[in-house]
XYZ file of N, CA and C in Angstrom:
657
model
N 129.338 128.298 92.206
C 128.351 127.911 93.732
C 127.878 127.081 93.122
N 127.806 125.658 94.241
C 127.557 124.335 94.066
C 125.943 124.676 94.156
N 125.121 123.353 93.414
C 123.659 123.983 93.249
C 122.899 123.057 94.264
N 121.329 123.991 95.044
C 121.523 123.169 96.227
C 120.256 121.896 96.041
N 121.244 121.406 96.740
C 120.183 119.579 96.858
C 119.006 119.514 96.698
N 118.284 118.969 96.200
C 116.728 118.390 96.049
C 117.084 117.444 96.871
N 115.586 117.096 97.624
C 115.228 115.980 98.678
C 113.618 116.065 98.543
N 113.445 114.674 98.089
C 112.196 114.205 97.759
C 111.937 113.640 98.532
N 110.483 114.151 99.170
C 109.921 113.586 100.461
C 108.560 112.511 99.849
N 108.343 111.805 99.820
C 106.979 110.942 99.367
C 106.685 110.580 100.905
N 105.161 111.360 101.059
C 104.301 110.887 102.349
C 103.241 110.166 101.962
N 102.967 108.982 102.532
C 101.926 108.011 102.734
C 101.441 108.408 104.197
N 99.637 108.859 103.657
C 99.222 108.996 104.681
C 97.819 109.287 103.888
N 96.712 109.344 105.504
C 95.415 109.470 104.637
C 94.667 110.614 105.421
N 93.702 111.761 105.180
C 92.973 112.805 105.493
C 92.454 112.855 106.519
N 91.817 111.607 107.140
C 91.151 111.522 108.575
C 92.431 110.932 109.297
N 93.462 111.109 109.565
C 94.595 110.438 109.923
C 94.822 111.483 111.137
N 95.048 111.808 112.253
C 95.492 112.992 112.942
C 97.243 113.107 113.416
N 97.971 111.958 112.841
C 99.161 111.637 112.923
C 99.952 112.381 111.933
N 99.140 112.528 111.146
C 99.653 112.156 109.349
C 99.694 114.054 109.418
N 98.631 114.733 109.822
C 99.026 116.104 110.137
C 100.022 116.973 110.966
N 99.829 116.200 112.009
C 100.758 116.409 113.439
C 102.420 116.186 112.628
N 102.592 114.806 111.807
C 103.880 114.419 111.368
C 104.166 115.294 109.862
N 103.267 115.925 109.275
C 103.687 116.929 108.598
C 104.201 118.122 108.897
N 103.414 118.496 110.537
C 104.017 119.952 110.649
C 105.186 119.979 111.504
N 105.395 118.302 111.713
C 106.605 118.618 112.577
C 107.947 117.964 111.376
N 107.436 117.891 110.185
C 108.462 117.719 109.224
C 108.195 119.415 108.578
N 107.826 119.697 108.504
C 107.581 121.368 108.116
C 108.576 122.109 108.784
N 108.451 122.021 110.406
C 109.286 122.788 111.335
C 110.860 122.484 110.878
N 111.171 121.146 110.548
C 112.414 120.468 110.417
C 112.891 121.141 108.615
N 112.211 121.232 107.830
C 112.767 121.613 106.151
C 112.787 122.961 106.482
N 112.230 123.823 107.490
C 112.534 125.365 107.291
C 114.071 125.705 108.013
N 114.083 124.912 108.490
C 115.705 124.754 109.280
C 116.692 124.898 107.562
N 116.513 124.057 107.068
C 117.066 124.352 106.000
C 117.032 124.769 104.764
N 116.163 126.545 105.030
C 116.262 127.004 103.822
C 117.307 127.411 103.464
N 117.231 127.242 101.991
C 118.725 128.270 101.279
C 120.085 126.854 101.515
N 120.041 125.579 101.835
C 120.748 124.583 101.767
C 120.195 123.379 101.692
N 119.043 123.204 101.168
C 118.121 122.286 100.531
C 117.103 122.553 100.187
N 116.343 122.009 98.689
C 115.257 122.041 98.178
C 114.208 120.849 98.790
N 113.065 120.846 98.865
C 112.458 119.898 99.333
C 111.230 119.783 98.048
N 110.850 118.251 97.554
C 109.860 118.043 96.876
C 109.355 117.187 97.667
N 107.338 117.468 97.706
C 106.903 116.828 97.878
C 106.386 116.389 97.412
N 105.604 115.031 98.015
C 104.306 114.603 96.836
C 104.029 113.524 97.928
N 102.295 112.988 97.822
C 101.820 112.941 98.684
C 100.864 111.546 98.078
N 101.083 110.172 99.234
C 100.618 109.129 98.262
C 99.060 108.199 99.357
N 97.895 107.806 98.583
C 97.052 107.309 99.319
C 96.805 106.151 100.053
N 96.394 106.844 100.928
C 96.522 104.957 102.538
C 95.251 105.347 102.860
N 93.950 104.514 103.144
C 92.993 104.667 103.471
C 93.241 103.925 104.902
N 92.539 104.432 106.197
C 92.773 103.793 107.425
C 91.973 102.774 107.431
N 90.633 103.158 106.432
C 89.264 101.979 106.972
C 88.884 102.015 105.112
N 89.562 101.386 104.616
C 89.052 100.975 103.075
C 87.654 100.370 102.956
N 87.077 99.978 103.758
C 86.086 99.368 103.774
C 84.756 100.332 104.191
N 84.590 101.380 104.824
C 84.154 102.267 105.503
C 82.836 102.665 104.477
N 81.670 102.074 105.047
C 80.733 102.440 104.318
C 80.289 104.101 103.778
N 79.469 104.106 102.633
C 79.374 105.492 102.292
C 78.963 106.726 103.265
N 77.611 105.726 104.196
C 76.928 106.977 105.311
C 78.390 107.061 106.420
N 79.088 106.397 106.439
C 80.570 106.771 107.794
C 80.365 105.925 108.992
N 80.522 106.409 109.827
C 80.345 105.449 111.290
C 80.555 106.686 112.768
N 79.966 106.222 113.288
C 79.983 107.705 114.107
C 81.847 107.075 115.058
N 82.265 108.314 115.320
C 83.448 107.883 115.514
C 83.975 106.845 116.824
N 83.181 107.456 117.912
C 83.409 106.834 119.277
C 82.851 105.346 119.028
N 82.082 104.848 117.919
C 81.797 103.749 117.561
C 82.748 102.772 117.028
N 83.161 103.818 116.131
C 84.163 102.924 115.453
C 85.654 102.881 116.113
N 86.075 103.959 117.150
C 87.366 103.529 117.694
C 86.885 102.428 118.979
N 85.327 101.941 119.204
C 85.391 101.168 120.308
C 85.796 99.876 119.462
N 85.174 99.676 118.291
C 84.747 98.686 117.713
C 86.449 97.955 116.664
N 87.242 99.087 116.188
C 88.283 99.030 115.934
C 89.628 98.804 116.973
N 89.625 99.447 117.543
C 90.959 99.362 118.868
C 90.154 99.108 120.388
N 88.999 99.004 120.353
C 88.025 98.517 121.732
C 88.728 99.652 122.724
N 88.659 101.003 122.360
C 89.018 102.570 122.693
C 87.687 102.655 123.803
N 87.977 102.671 124.732
C 86.908 103.246 125.847
C 86.244 104.841 125.523
N 85.915 105.488 126.153
C 84.952 106.840 126.005
C 86.040 107.418 126.739
N 86.465 107.057 127.827
C 87.912 107.730 128.417
C 88.705 107.674 127.925
N 88.822 106.788 127.428
C 90.324 106.917 126.889
C 90.344 107.536 125.296
N 89.487 107.532 124.763
C 89.037 108.433 123.454
C 89.238 110.392 123.436
N 88.184 110.037 125.203
C 88.522 111.779 125.515
C 90.051 112.216 125.910
N 90.767 111.318 126.315
C 92.209 111.672 126.904
C 93.102 111.544 125.280
N 92.612 110.506 124.551
C 93.181 110.574 123.319
C 93.142 112.000 122.786
N 91.933 112.915 122.482
C 91.642 113.619 121.626
C 92.193 114.946 122.272
N 92.596 114.907 123.755
C 92.898 116.185 124.246
C 94.792 115.938 124.168
N 95.213 115.087 124.135
C 96.294 114.928 123.905
C 96.739 115.638 122.012
N 95.651 115.161 121.250
C 96.149 115.624 120.175
C 95.615 117.074 119.751
N 94.648 117.362 120.464
C 94.589 119.096 120.857
C 95.863 119.231 121.106
N 96.113 118.796 121.963
C 97.506 119.886 122.763
C 98.594 119.866 121.763
N 98.467 118.829 120.784
C 99.804 118.308 120.203
C 99.781 119.490 118.840
N 98.514 119.771 118.523
C 97.982 120.430 117.110
C 98.109 122.253 117.873
N 97.791 122.416 118.911
C 97.708 123.501 119.432
C 99.064 124.088 119.373
N 100.303 123.497 119.561
C 102.150 123.515 119.806
C 102.208 123.361 118.157
N 101.520 123.598 117.521
C 101.711 123.223 115.658
C 100.937 123.841 114.990
N 100.457 124.170 115.524
C 99.418 125.778 114.876
C 98.381 124.862 114.249
N 97.162 123.999 114.451
C 96.445 123.469 113.924
C 95.793 123.071 114.910
N 94.399 123.534 114.488
C 93.298 123.139 115.626
C 92.644 122.158 115.303
N 92.282 121.199 115.891
C 91.512 119.898 116.218
C 90.286 120.006 116.774
N 89.089 120.341 116.637
C 87.767 120.732 117.012
C 86.709 119.352 116.792
N 87.255 118.220 117.825
C 86.308 117.298 118.020
C 85.085 117.687 118.579
N 84.047 116.933 118.125
C 82.433 116.955 118.809
C 82.172 115.706 119.016
N 81.301 115.564 119.588
C 80.411 114.537 119.988
C 79.679 113.480 118.573
N 79.491 114.642 117.697
C 78.842 113.570 116.424
C 79.828 113.452 115.406
N 81.152 113.255 115.410
C 81.968 113.136 114.476
C 81.709 112.196 114.139
N 81.786 112.100 112.934
C 82.099 110.670 111.619
C 83.355 110.024 111.142
N 83.916 109.386 111.552
C 84.280 108.462 110.397
C 84.078 108.266 108.907
N 84.886 108.840 108.337
C 83.984 108.254 106.698
C 85.196 107.573 105.740
N 84.319 107.500 104.595
C 85.451 107.067 103.443
C 86.245 108.178 102.963
N 87.309 107.791 102.805
C 88.437 108.562 101.832
C 88.962 108.593 100.400
N 88.302 107.629 100.127
C 88.400 107.159 98.409
C 88.510 108.518 97.536
N 87.155 109.233 97.778
C 87.188 109.880 96.577
C 87.572 111.027 97.070
N 88.219 111.465 98.233
C 89.478 112.570 98.602
C 90.330 112.310 97.750
N 91.067 111.128 98.120
C 92.449 110.363 97.587
C 92.496 110.678 95.865
N 91.020 110.250 95.741
C 91.214 110.749 93.713
C 91.151 112.238 93.419
N 90.729 112.895 94.163
C 91.169 114.420 93.719
C 92.435 114.494 94.220
N 93.021 114.110 95.298
C 94.449 114.513 95.187
C 95.196 114.145 94.825
N 95.215 112.863 93.690
C 95.654 112.455 92.735
C 95.682 113.530 91.477
N 94.422 114.054 91.362
C 94.743 114.499 90.311
C 95.427 116.130 90.457
N 95.281 116.660 92.051
C 95.811 117.331 92.380
C 97.439 117.699 92.168
N 97.917 116.421 92.355
C 99.122 115.981 91.915
C 100.040 116.607 90.669
N 98.501 116.226 89.736
C 99.227 116.491 88.200
C 99.157 118.304 88.569
N 98.855 118.690 89.262
C 98.675 120.534 88.772
C 99.733 121.106 89.625
N 100.092 120.785 90.607
C 101.257 121.905 91.615
C 100.459 122.445 92.985
N 99.721 121.711 92.876
C 98.353 122.014 94.210
C 98.209 120.764 95.166
N 98.929 120.072 95.023
C 98.401 118.848 95.790
C 98.674 118.966 97.404
N 99.804 119.726 97.725
C 99.976 119.860 99.435
C 98.750 120.543 99.820
N 98.792 121.923 98.810
C 97.442 122.825 99.660
C 96.036 121.926 99.659
N 96.047 121.679 98.862
C 94.674 120.483 99.001
C 94.879 119.780 100.398
N 95.896 119.047 99.842
C 96.031 118.051 101.492
C 95.683 118.820 102.707
N 96.407 120.178 102.830
C 96.546 120.848 104.258
C 95.015 120.813 104.458
N 94.110 121.268 103.018
C 92.801 121.784 103.242
C 91.803 121.047 103.145
N 92.385 119.614 102.921
C 90.933 118.615 103.637
C 91.583 118.397 104.848
N 92.630 118.174 105.507
C 93.125 118.339 106.970
C 91.953 118.864 107.894
N 92.425 120.263 107.251
C 91.746 121.858 108.010
C 90.131 121.428 108.079
N 89.606 120.699 106.210
C 88.198 120.536 106.663
C 87.852 119.600 107.395
N 88.237 118.392 107.636
C 87.654 117.464 108.978
C 87.988 117.580 110.064
N 88.894 118.065 110.240
C 89.934 118.181 111.660
C 89.016 119.535 112.454
N 89.550 120.391 111.847
C 88.953 121.594 112.082
C 87.822 122.057 111.953
N 87.002 122.224 110.769
C 85.960 122.682 110.468
C 84.945 121.564 110.385
N 85.537 120.337 110.554
C 84.217 119.432 111.243
C 83.110 118.582 109.601
N 83.690 118.868 108.585
C 82.946 118.945 106.819
C 83.414 117.572 106.849
N 81.957 116.851 106.170
C 82.522 115.313 105.446
C 83.397 115.055 104.251
N 84.782 114.700 104.515
C 85.216 115.093 103.519
C 85.207 114.176 102.025
N 84.043 112.981 102.414
C 83.481 112.031 101.619
C 82.219 112.430 100.506
N 82.022 113.593 101.043
C 80.873 114.337 99.973
C 81.245 115.389 99.007
N 80.549 115.232 97.569
C 81.783 115.091 96.608
C 81.301 117.035 96.666
N 80.365 117.650 97.175
C 80.157 119.042 97.424
C 80.912 119.396 97.904
N 81.634 119.097 99.719
C 82.523 119.706 100.206
C 84.127 119.524 99.351
N 84.253 118.213 99.105
C 85.439 117.717 98.157
C 85.512 119.242 96.920
N 84.203 119.222 96.053
C 84.610 120.639 95.395
C 84.888 121.670 95.851
N 83.888 122.138 97.028
C 84.111 123.401 97.597
C 85.839 123.871 98.026
N 85.994 122.564 98.667
C 87.579 122.465 99.324
C 89.042 122.832 98.292
N 88.590 121.673 97.124
C 89.128 121.310 95.826
C 89.545 123.689 95.436
N 88.021 123.708 95.001
C 88.168 125.483 94.955
C 88.687 126.431 95.750
N 88.864 126.440 97.239
C 89.615 126.782 98.004
C 91.140 127.034 97.834
N 91.834 126.488 96.995
C 92.989 125.772 96.805
C 93.374 126.481 95.252
N 92.099 127.081 94.735
C 92.868 127.385 93.213
C 92.076 126.120 92.291
N 91.923 125.018 92.582
C 91.671 123.791 91.847
C 90.029 124.419 90.912
N 90.229 123.715 89.669
C 88.620 124.027 88.810
C 87.734 123.934 89.553
N 86.277 123.886 89.939
C 85.630 123.258 90.334
C 85.172 122.454 89.659
N 84.896 123.077 88.852
C 83.670 122.419 87.718
C 84.555 120.654 87.438
N 86.063 121.040 87.136
C 86.391 119.665 86.483
C 86.720 118.835 87.709
N 87.077 119.216 89.584
C 86.824 118.400 90.317
C 85.403 117.663 90.506
N 84.430 118.784 90.126
C 83.113 117.988 90.208
C 82.888 116.700 88.995
N 83.796 116.960 88.061
C 83.314 115.652 87.079
C 84.142 114.564 87.161
N 85.364 115.085 87.988
C 86.022 113.715 87.590
C 85.615 113.313 89.040
N 85.248 113.063 89.655
C 84.618 112.592 91.101
C 83.214 112.232 90.760
N 82.351 112.648 89.731
C 81.114 111.859 89.314
C 81.427 110.692 88.317
N 82.345 110.861 87.849
C 82.782 110.013 86.557
C 83.677 109.123 87.431
N 84.265 108.873 88.646
C 85.316 108.058 89.177
C 86.512 107.826 88.224
N 86.798 109.101 87.772
C 88.415 109.104 87.260
C 89.211 108.988 88.681
N 90.528 108.471 88.086
C 91.762 107.858 89.030
C 91.305 107.165 89.921
N 90.351 106.247 89.529
C 89.916 104.843 90.804
C 90.728 103.962 90.229
N 91.375 103.394 89.476
C 92.620 102.384 89.046
C 93.910 102.740 89.794
N 93.909 104.281 89.006
C 95.288 104.763 89.909
C 95.687 104.641 91.296
N 94.186 105.549 92.014
C 94.896 105.384 93.445
C 94.726 104.028 94.234
N 94.163 102.929 93.560
C 94.514 101.413 93.499
C 95.436 101.082 93.310
N 95.804 101.386 92.411
C 97.473 100.957 92.262
C 98.479 101.605 93.136
N 98.576 102.861 93.883
C 99.557 103.590 94.337
C 98.788 102.740 95.941
N 97.780 102.869 96.368
C 97.655 101.486 97.666
C 98.341 100.587 97.874
N 98.306 99.723 96.549
C 98.823 98.489 96.524
C 100.244 98.607 96.572
N 100.794 99.638 96.229
C 102.237 100.065 95.771
C 102.867 100.155 97.332
N 102.267 100.702 97.825
C 102.579 101.254 99.417
C 102.326 99.947 100.205
N 101.464 98.395 100.373
C 101.205 97.693 100.812
C 102.060 96.953 100.346
N 102.574 96.670 99.321
C 103.655 95.492 98.854
C 105.112 96.024 99.619
N 105.334 97.442 99.662
C 106.499 97.568 100.747
C 105.998 97.943 102.126
N 105.022 96.843 102.405
C 104.991 96.884 103.793
C 104.738 98.072 104.868
N 104.185 98.839 104.027
C 103.877 100.379 104.810
C 102.163 99.939 105.663
N 102.160 99.806 106.642
C 100.395 99.532 107.293
C 100.138 100.501 108.359
N 100.873 101.381 108.524
C 100.311 102.394 109.548
C 101.104 103.600 108.894
N 100.533 104.889 109.185
C 100.639 106.086 108.559
C 100.675 107.186 109.553
N 101.437 108.430 109.693
C 102.479 108.961 108.302
C 103.497 107.849 108.276
N 103.934 107.459 107.036
C 105.331 106.953 106.460
C 105.832 108.483 106.053
N 107.290 108.295 105.732
C 107.661 109.760 105.136
C 108.796 109.076 104.635
N 109.391 108.930 103.250
C 110.157 108.930 102.906
C 110.947 109.433 102.205
N 112.341 109.542 102.323
C 113.247 110.429 101.433
C 113.801 110.192 100.801
N 113.961 110.772 99.605
C 115.058 110.235 98.410
C 114.683 108.768 97.997
N 113.701 108.557 98.378
C 112.887 107.334 97.780
C 114.035 105.848 98.731
N 114.510 106.427 99.497
C 115.303 104.828 100.251
C 115.206 105.150 101.598
N 114.953 106.509 102.625
C 114.899 106.331 103.570
C 113.667 106.710 104.185
N 113.384 105.619 104.725
C 111.858 105.902 105.131
C 111.653 105.682 106.839
N 110.887 106.692 106.905
C 110.919 107.255 108.752
C 109.318 107.168 108.974
N 108.735 106.403 110.064
C 107.595 106.192 110.114
C 107.003 106.796 111.182
N 106.001 106.992 111.627
C 105.196 107.596 112.719
C 105.475 109.786 112.146
N 104.495 109.975 113.286
C 105.115 111.497 113.380
C 106.106 112.125 114.577
N 107.072 111.904 113.808
C 108.384 111.991 114.927
C 108.699 113.242 114.900
N 109.405 113.847 116.152
C 110.179 115.427 115.926
C 110.457 115.857 115.422
N 110.433 117.175 115.243
C 111.498 117.804 114.392
C 112.789 117.579 114.097
N 113.397 117.459 115.686
C 114.626 116.941 115.656
C 115.142 115.930 114.635
N 114.237 114.809 115.207
C 114.466 113.493 114.262
C 114.202 113.559 112.887
N 113.747 114.549 112.131
C 113.490 115.031 111.095
C 114.695 115.762 110.578
N 115.131 116.622 111.397
C 116.089 117.350 110.784
C 117.345 116.468 111.025
N 117.733 115.674 111.908
C 118.721 114.744 112.054
C 119.223 113.981 110.721
N 118.372 113.262 110.274
C 117.835 112.690 109.183
C 118.486 113.207 107.885
N 117.826 114.939 107.446
C 118.356 115.473 106.513
C 119.427 115.659 106.578
N 120.112 116.416 107.724
C 121.663 116.530 107.850
C 122.716 115.384 107.722
N 122.202 114.536 108.346
C 123.249 113.431 108.763
C 123.444 112.433 107.389
N 122.024 112.274 106.841
C 121.602 111.098 105.529
C 121.930 111.935 104.727
N 121.097 112.764 104.193
C 120.652 113.179 102.923
C 121.755 114.260 102.403
N 121.863 115.441 102.957
C 122.783 116.342 103.039
C 124.174 115.740 102.521
N 124.788 115.135 103.183
C 126.063 114.459 103.708
C 126.384 113.479 102.506
N 125.023 112.669 102.121
C 125.352 112.400 100.716
C 125.374 112.967 99.612
N 124.522 114.193 99.341
C 124.806 114.996 97.998
C 125.953 116.100 98.352
N 126.858 115.798 99.287
C 127.849 116.066 99.521
C 129.437 116.090 98.684
């Protein structure tokens, strides 16, 4: 009996990017279609939407207006669009008036460590939920420790690595690696290290790539 092919999936994303969790949820739907036919090995890679965001963060409405020229009406419409998309994918976006855009570098350091423990995807999804659903500050070290503990990671180790600035150089190197490959927006999803799919595509698009390119290649 032939072995089930293993498909690697590298996902470049940020934890405060709404389209990153939407893209993952759509990818997840596609992957479920191949149960028993393919195995998927996921790895998450750091990308900061706002690498120069100060520690205190910025009001999200002010941030969107400053960065994209978005009006309050456009922001409201965009949030509703995201809420509707999330509802169809079993993910809750709970936007509120006092929401802030925060610095995510420390979250990425924690995720880098989680990649060594087998709990990276669990932590990534928990961070998405913490930010978008629970309205928590994912730049706050105590929040990050709490989220790490919620997925079974050692809280003392998480607190220590955050305090000691561990993995900072590793995360910077990862960010530079993807910048060198001309990835300037997220999510970016790379299958088998060579087929890059930008954005939150529909499940059918991901399924077609898996079927037509990856499984045929493995046959």
